[in-house]
XYZ file of C-alpha atoms in Angstrom:
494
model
C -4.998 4.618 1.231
C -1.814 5.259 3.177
C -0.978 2.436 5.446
C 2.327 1.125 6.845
C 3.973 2.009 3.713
C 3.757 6.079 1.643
C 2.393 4.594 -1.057
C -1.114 5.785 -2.731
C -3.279 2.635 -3.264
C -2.504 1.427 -6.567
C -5.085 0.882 -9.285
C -6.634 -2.224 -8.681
C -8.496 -3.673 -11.617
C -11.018 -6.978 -11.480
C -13.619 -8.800 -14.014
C -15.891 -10.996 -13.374
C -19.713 -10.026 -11.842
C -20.318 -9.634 -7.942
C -22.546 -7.585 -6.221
C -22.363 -4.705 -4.238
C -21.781 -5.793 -0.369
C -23.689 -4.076 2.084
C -22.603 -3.583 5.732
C -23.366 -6.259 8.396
C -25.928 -5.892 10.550
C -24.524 -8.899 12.813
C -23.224 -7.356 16.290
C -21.280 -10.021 18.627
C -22.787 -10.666 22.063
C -21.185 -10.438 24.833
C -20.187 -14.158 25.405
C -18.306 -14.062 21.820
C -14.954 -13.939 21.559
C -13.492 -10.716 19.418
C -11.855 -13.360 16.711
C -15.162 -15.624 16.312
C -16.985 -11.880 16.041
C -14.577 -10.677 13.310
C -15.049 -14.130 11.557
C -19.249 -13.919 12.343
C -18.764 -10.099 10.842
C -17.486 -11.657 7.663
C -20.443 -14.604 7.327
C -22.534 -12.040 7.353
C -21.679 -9.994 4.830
C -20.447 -12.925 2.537
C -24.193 -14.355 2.555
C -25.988 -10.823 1.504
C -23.631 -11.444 -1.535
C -22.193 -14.918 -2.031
C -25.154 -15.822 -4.825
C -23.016 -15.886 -8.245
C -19.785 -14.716 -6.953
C -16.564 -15.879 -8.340
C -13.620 -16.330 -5.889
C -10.028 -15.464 -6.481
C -7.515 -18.370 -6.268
C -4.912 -17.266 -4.298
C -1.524 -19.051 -5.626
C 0.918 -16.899 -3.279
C 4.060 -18.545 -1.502
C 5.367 -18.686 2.218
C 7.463 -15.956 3.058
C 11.085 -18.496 3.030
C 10.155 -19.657 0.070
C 9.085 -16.581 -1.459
C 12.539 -14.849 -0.263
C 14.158 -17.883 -1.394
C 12.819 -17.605 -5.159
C 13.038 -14.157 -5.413
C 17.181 -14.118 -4.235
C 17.849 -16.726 -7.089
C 15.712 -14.678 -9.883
C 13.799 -17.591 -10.850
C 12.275 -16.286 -14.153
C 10.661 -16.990 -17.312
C 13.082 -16.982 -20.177
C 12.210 -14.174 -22.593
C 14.038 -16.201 -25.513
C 10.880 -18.347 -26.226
C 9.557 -14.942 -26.957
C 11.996 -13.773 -29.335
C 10.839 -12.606 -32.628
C 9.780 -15.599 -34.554
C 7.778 -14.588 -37.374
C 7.631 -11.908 -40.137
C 3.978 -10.350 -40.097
C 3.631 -7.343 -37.729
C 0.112 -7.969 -35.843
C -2.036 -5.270 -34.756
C -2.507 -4.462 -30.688
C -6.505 -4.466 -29.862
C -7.358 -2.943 -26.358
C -9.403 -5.669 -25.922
C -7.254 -8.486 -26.571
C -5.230 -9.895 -23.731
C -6.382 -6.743 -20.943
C -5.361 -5.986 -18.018
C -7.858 -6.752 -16.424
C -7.484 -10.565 -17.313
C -4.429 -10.519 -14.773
C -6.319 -9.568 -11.617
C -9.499 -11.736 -12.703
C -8.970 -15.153 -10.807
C -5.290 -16.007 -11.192
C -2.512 -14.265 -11.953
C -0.106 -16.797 -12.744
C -2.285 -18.633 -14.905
C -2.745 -15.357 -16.795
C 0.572 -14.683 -17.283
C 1.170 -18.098 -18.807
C -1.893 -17.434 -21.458
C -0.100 -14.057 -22.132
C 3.111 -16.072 -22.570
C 1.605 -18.282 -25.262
C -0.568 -15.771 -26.808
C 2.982 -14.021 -27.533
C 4.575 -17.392 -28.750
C 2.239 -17.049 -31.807
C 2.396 -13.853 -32.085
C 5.277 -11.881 -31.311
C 4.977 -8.404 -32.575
C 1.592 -7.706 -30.455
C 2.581 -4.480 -28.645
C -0.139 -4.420 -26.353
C 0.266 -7.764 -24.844
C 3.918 -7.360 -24.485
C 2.469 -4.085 -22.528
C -0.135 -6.180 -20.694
C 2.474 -8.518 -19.945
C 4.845 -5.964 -18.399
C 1.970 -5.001 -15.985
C 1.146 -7.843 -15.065
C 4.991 -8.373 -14.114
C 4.578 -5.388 -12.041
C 1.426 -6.606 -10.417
C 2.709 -9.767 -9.500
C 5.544 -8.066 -7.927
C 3.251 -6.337 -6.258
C 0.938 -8.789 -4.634
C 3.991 -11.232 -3.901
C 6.214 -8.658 -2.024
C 8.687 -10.484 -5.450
C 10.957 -7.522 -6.945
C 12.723 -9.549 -8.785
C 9.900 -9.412 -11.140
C 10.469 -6.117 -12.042
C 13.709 -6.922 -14.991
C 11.353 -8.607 -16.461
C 8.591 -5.931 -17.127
C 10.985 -3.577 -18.020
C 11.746 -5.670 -20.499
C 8.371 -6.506 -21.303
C 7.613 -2.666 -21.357
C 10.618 -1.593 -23.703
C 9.718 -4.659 -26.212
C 6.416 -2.907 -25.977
C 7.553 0.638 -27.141
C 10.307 -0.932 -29.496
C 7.278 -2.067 -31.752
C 5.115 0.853 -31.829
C 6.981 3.567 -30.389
C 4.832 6.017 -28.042
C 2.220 3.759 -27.481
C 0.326 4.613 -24.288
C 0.107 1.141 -22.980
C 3.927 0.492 -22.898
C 4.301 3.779 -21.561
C 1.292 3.538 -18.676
C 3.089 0.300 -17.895
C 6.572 2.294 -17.495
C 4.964 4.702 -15.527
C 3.507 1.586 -13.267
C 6.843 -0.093 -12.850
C 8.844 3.390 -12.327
C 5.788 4.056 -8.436
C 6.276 0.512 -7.739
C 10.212 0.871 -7.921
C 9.639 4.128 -6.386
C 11.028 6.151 -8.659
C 8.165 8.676 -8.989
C 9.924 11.664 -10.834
C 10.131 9.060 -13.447
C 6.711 7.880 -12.617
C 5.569 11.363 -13.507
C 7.407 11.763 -16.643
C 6.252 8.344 -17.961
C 2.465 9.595 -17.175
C 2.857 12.778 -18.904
C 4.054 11.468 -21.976
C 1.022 8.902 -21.841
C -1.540 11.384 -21.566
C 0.024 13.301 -24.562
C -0.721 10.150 -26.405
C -4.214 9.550 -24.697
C -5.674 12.564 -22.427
C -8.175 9.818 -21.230
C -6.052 6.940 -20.103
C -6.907 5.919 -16.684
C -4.044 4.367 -15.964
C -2.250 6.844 -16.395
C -4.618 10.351 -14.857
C -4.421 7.661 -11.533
C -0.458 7.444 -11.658
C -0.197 10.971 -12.168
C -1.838 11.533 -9.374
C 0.162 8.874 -7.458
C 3.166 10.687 -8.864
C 2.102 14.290 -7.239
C 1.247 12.978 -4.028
C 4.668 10.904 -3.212
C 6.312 14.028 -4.305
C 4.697 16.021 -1.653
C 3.503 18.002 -4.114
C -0.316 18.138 -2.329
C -1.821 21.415 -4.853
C -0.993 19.648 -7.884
C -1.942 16.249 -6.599
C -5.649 17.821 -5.651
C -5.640 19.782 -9.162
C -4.691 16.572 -11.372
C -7.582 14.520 -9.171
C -10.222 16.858 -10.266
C -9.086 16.810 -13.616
C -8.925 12.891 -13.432
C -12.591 12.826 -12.114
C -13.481 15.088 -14.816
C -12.410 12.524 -17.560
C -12.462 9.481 -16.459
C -14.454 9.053 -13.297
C -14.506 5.666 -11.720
C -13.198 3.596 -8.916
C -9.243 4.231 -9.451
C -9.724 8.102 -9.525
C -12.028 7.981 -6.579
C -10.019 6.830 -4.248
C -7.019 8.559 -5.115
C -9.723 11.660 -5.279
C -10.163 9.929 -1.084
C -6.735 10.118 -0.628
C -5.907 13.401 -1.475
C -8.583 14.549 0.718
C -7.387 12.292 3.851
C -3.941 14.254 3.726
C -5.360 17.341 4.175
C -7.581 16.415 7.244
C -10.945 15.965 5.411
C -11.786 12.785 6.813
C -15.743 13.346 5.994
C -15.425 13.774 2.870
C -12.728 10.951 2.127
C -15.541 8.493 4.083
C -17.944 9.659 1.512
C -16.025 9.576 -1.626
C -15.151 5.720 -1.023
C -18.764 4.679 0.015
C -19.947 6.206 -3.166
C -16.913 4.389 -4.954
C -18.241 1.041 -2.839
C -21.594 1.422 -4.383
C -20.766 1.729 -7.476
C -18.426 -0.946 -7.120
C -18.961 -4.634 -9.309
C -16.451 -6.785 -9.160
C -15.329 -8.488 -5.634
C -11.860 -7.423 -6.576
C -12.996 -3.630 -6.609
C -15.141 -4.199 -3.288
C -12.214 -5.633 -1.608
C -10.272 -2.816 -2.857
C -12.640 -0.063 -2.012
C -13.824 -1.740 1.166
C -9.949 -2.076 2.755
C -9.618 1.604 1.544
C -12.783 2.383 4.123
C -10.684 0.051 6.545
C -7.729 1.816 6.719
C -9.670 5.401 7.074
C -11.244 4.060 9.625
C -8.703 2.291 11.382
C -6.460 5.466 11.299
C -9.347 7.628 13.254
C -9.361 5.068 16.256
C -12.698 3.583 14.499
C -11.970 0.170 14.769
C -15.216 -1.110 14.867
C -15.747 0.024 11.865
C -12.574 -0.562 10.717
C -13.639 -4.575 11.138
C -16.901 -4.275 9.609
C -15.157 -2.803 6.398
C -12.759 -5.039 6.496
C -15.529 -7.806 7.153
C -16.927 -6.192 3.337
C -13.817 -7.077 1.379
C -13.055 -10.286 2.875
C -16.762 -11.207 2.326
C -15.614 -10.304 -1.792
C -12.355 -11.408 -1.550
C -11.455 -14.124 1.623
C -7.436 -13.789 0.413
C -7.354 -10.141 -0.209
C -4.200 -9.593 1.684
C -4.376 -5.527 2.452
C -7.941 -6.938 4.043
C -6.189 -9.444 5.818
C -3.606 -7.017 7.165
C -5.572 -3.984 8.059
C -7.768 -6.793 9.807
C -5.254 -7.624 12.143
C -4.258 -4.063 13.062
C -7.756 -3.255 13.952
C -7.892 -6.127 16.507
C -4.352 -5.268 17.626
C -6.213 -2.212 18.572
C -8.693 -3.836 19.871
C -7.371 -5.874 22.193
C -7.745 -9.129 20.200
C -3.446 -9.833 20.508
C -4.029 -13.759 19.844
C -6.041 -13.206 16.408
C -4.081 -10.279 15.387
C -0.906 -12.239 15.751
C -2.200 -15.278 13.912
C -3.028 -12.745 11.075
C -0.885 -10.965 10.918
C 1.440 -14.571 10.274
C -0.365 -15.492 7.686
C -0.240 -12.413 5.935
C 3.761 -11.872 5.910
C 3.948 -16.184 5.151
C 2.311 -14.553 1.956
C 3.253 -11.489 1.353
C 6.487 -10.336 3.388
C 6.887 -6.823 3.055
C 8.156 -4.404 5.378
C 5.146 -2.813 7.299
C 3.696 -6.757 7.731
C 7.079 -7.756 9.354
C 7.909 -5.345 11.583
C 4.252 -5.032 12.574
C 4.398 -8.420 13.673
C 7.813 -7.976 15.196
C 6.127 -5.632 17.398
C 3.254 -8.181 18.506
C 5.879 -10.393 19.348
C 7.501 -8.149 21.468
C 4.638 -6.535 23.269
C 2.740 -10.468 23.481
C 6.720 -11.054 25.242
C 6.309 -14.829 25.985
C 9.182 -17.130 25.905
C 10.930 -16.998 22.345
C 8.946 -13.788 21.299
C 11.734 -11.441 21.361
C 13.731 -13.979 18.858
C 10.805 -14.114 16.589
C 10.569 -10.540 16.465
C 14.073 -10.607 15.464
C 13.675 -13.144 12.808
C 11.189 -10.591 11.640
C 13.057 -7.412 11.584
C 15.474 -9.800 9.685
C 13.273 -10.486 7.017
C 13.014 -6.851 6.706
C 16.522 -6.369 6.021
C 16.183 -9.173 3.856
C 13.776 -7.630 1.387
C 15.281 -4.288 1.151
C 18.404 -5.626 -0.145
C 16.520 -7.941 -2.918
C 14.675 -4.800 -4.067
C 17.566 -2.709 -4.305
C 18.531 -5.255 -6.418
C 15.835 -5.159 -8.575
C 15.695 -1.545 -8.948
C 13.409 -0.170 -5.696
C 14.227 2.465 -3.864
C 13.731 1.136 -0.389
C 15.591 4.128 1.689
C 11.851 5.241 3.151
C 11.345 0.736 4.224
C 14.866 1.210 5.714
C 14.733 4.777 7.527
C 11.134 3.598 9.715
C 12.131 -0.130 10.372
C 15.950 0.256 11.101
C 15.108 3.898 13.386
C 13.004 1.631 15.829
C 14.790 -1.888 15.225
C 18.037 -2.013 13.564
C 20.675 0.353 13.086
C 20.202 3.839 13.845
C 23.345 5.635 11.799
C 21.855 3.670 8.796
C 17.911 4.428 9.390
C 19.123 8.320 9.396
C 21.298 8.294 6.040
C 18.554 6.806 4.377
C 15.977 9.139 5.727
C 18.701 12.063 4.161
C 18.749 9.722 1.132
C 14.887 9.818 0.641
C 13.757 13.409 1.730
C 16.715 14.377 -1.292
C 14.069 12.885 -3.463
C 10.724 13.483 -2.290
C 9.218 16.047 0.280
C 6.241 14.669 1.228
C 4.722 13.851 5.403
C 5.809 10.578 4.912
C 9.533 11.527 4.504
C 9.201 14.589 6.815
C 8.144 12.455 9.557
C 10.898 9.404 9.058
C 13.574 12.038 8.976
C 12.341 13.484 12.394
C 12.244 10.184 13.895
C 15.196 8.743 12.477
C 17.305 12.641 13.885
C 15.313 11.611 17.176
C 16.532 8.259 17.777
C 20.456 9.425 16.545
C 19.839 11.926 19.793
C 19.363 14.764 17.552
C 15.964 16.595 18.530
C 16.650 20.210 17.336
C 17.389 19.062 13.847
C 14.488 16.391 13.946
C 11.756 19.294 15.277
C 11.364 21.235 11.550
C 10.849 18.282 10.479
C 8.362 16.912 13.261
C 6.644 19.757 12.646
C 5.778 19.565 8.484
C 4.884 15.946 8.797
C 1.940 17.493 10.957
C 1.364 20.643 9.073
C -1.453 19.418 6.362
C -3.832 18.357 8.534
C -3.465 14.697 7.858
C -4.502 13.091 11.171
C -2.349 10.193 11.693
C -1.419 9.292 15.409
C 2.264 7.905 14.327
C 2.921 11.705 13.293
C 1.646 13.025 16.139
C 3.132 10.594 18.527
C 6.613 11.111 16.974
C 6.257 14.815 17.362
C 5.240 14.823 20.528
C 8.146 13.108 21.962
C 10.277 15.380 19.581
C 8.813 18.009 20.886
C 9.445 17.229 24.718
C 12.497 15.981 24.131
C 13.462 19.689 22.505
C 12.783 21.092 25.695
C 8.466 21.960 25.135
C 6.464 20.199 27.624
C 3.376 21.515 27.164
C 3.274 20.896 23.473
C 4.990 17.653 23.705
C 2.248 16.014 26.186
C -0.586 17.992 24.111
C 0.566 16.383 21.342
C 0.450 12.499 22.485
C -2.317 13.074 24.063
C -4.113 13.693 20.733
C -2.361 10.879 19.606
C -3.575 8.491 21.868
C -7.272 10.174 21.575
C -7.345 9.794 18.040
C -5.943 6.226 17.630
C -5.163 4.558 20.909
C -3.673 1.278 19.088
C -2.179 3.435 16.427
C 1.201 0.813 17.281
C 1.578 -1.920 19.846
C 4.883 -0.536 21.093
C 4.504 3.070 20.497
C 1.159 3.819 22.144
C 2.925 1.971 24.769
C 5.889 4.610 24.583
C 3.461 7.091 24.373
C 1.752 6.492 27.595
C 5.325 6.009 29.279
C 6.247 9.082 28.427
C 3.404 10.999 29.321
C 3.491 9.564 32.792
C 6.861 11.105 33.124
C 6.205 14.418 31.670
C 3.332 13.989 34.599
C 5.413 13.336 37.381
């Protein structure tokens, strides 16, 4: 689901055996404070379905350190795996799967990969497997300097058994997370030439479609997806699709279906934050916390959990825990939407200090946008939403230019609009207002950005209309901007 960032959800793939986790039936009294509720929330659940569960390790950084590894590309020589022997061996699907890198922990299955290559070095699927798992530890880490290395991984793949769809599933992987989804797109078509069935790669197709505001196509290539390989991955995406046009209802019931059907605790933390975030973005925040309260019951460290957690008792009122989440999430995995969502606690909690720590945050941003243009991301969308709001204006518009030349999707319609806004250009920045609000897709950052677009254009009416609806629909949509919001309304009033 779309959060902080345009992303789709990625595919999110788990072994080992859980149960399905029903909703709690716990409700906090009166006397309990929101945190020891949210906690109380996630008891609950966790005993309907602790019996037999395995729990992830979670081996994950702090944010310095993190940064700090990432900036010196710390990484594992590929020359131990050079090509040692003579005797080509055969790739089994089964051997070395994906699925062993998101089963308990992911460093430790890289390693086994590692060695399993060692021996035997002309396996094209593991050097495949190997490659995702790159990308998936990139992924969870917030590290882009992991992405060389699948590349690598990836083109070894394809150099031993050209075409094969697992090297180029994992290309089409590494080219969404670098955000390169033309490429993405490409890489998926040529797999499903190769395999019509490969899940991977129907789900990054779809992925594709959507980040390139191409919504028709996106909603075609679901059905087809669902058609041939139905399952948790195609589901949501299937949710997702649906959410940017407006249908709500039937996103809801899409991802409980994909919840019940759902095994593994890494696929019921997956599913369950997906029901979070819909949630959360309709002003549902109680039952943004009990979903949330579902995956953390599968998966305590399940960091989207963790996040969209904290947002919902932002919303809620609950500053204190949704600041000391919201730390331990970007200690662990600093990416921009955790920062500068914390930034903005700091700044609306303004206590002594806060405004510096908020700083230090909006620094980190900057911070991680240069490391993954390093490594090959496009981060122009990271850089056009934090720097409009908290950095430097001139640069938050030429990289809104930069992104729209490459995608047109809500996402990019709506940064461009806000970034013209905040460079005092509100004529230029109303087209674009508009289209981020023209699918249906009820977000209250869209409609809050319009709306003071819209007013500041010169259009009263629609411009208080507008955040109105905003605020009615998700009243702790941001810390700061439903703050604006109000503000501005009060003057449109007076």
């Amino acid at each position: 689901m779309s959060g902080s960032t345009t992303d789709s959800a990625p595919e999110n793939e788990h072994d080992g055996p859980s149960e399905t986790v029903a909703p709690s039936a716990h409700e906090p009294s009166a006397q309990e404070p929101p945190a020891q509720a949210d906690e109380e929330k996630v008891a609950a659940v966790r005993r309907v379905s602790e019996a037999g569960r395995r729990w992830r390790a979670a081996q994950l950084a702090g944010c310095a350190a993190l940064l700090a590894v990432a900036l010196t590309g710390g990484s594992i020589a590929f020359g131990a795996l050079r090509d040692g022997g003579t005797a080509t061996v055969a790739s089994s699907s089964s051997a070395l799967s994906p699925g062993l890198m998101a089963s308990g922990d992911l460093d430790a299955g890289i390693r086994a990969i590692q060695t399993h290559l060692r021996a035997q070095p002309k396996d094209f699927g593991s050097w495949a497997t190997l490659g995702l798992a790159y990308v998936e530890q990139a992924r969870t880490k917030g590290d882009p300097s992991r992405y060389p290395q699948a590349e690598q991984a990836l083109k070894r793949s394809l150099e031993l058994e050209p075409d094969n769809d697992q090297g180029l599933t994992g290309l089409a992987a590494l080219a969404a997370a670098r955000h390169d989804f033309k490429g993405a797109l490409t890489y998926a078509d040529r797999t499903l030439k190769q395999n019509p069935y490969n899940e991977r790669a129907l789900s990054s197709r779809i992925d594709s479609l959507v980040e390139l505001g191409r919504y028709a196509e996106a909603s075609k290539a679901a059905d087809l997806a669902d058609e041939r390989r139905p399952g948790i991955p195609v589901f949501t995406r299937y949710a997702y699709v649906h959410e940017l046009r407006g249908d709500v209802r039937t996103a809801r019931t899409v991802l409980e279906r994909a919840l019940s059907t759902a095994t593994t605790p890494g696929d019921i933390a997956y599913v369950a934050s997906a029901l979070g975030q819909l949630a959360w973005n309709q002003g549902d925040y109680d039952t943004a916390l009990t979903d949330y309260a579902r995956a953390l019951a599968a998966d305590d460290a399940y960091l989207p959990a963790l996040e969209g957690r904290a947002r919902a008792q932002a919303a809620s009122g609950d500053r204190a825990a949704a600041i000391k989440g919201m730390e331990a999430v970007v200690a662990r995995y600093p990416l921009p939407g955790p920062l500068v969502a914390l930034g903005e606690l700091y700044e609306d909690r303004g206590g002594d200090g806060d405004k510096a720590k908020a700083g230090d945050q909006y620094a980190l941003v900057d911070a991680w946008t240069a490391l993954a243009r390093a490594n090959g991301v496009n981060a122009d969308l990271d850089t056009a939403m934090a720097a409009a709001d908290h950095g430097d204006k001139a640069a938050a518009l030429r990289a809104a230019r930069a992104e729209l030349a490459r995608r047109h999707t809500v996402h990019t319609a709506d940064a461009l609009a806000w970034a013209l806004h905040v460079n005092g250009r509100d004529k230029e920045a109303l087209p674009y207002a508009r289209q981020a609000t023209a699918t249906g897709y009820r977000n209250a950052s869209f409609l809050y950005h319009r709306g003071i677009v819209e007013l500041a254009a010169g259009d009263e009416k629609e411009g208080r209309s507008l955040l109105h609806s905003a605020l009615k629909l998700n009243p702790g949509f941001s810390p700061l901007g439903a703050r604006e919001a109000r503000k501005a309304l009060k003057e449109a009033s007076e």
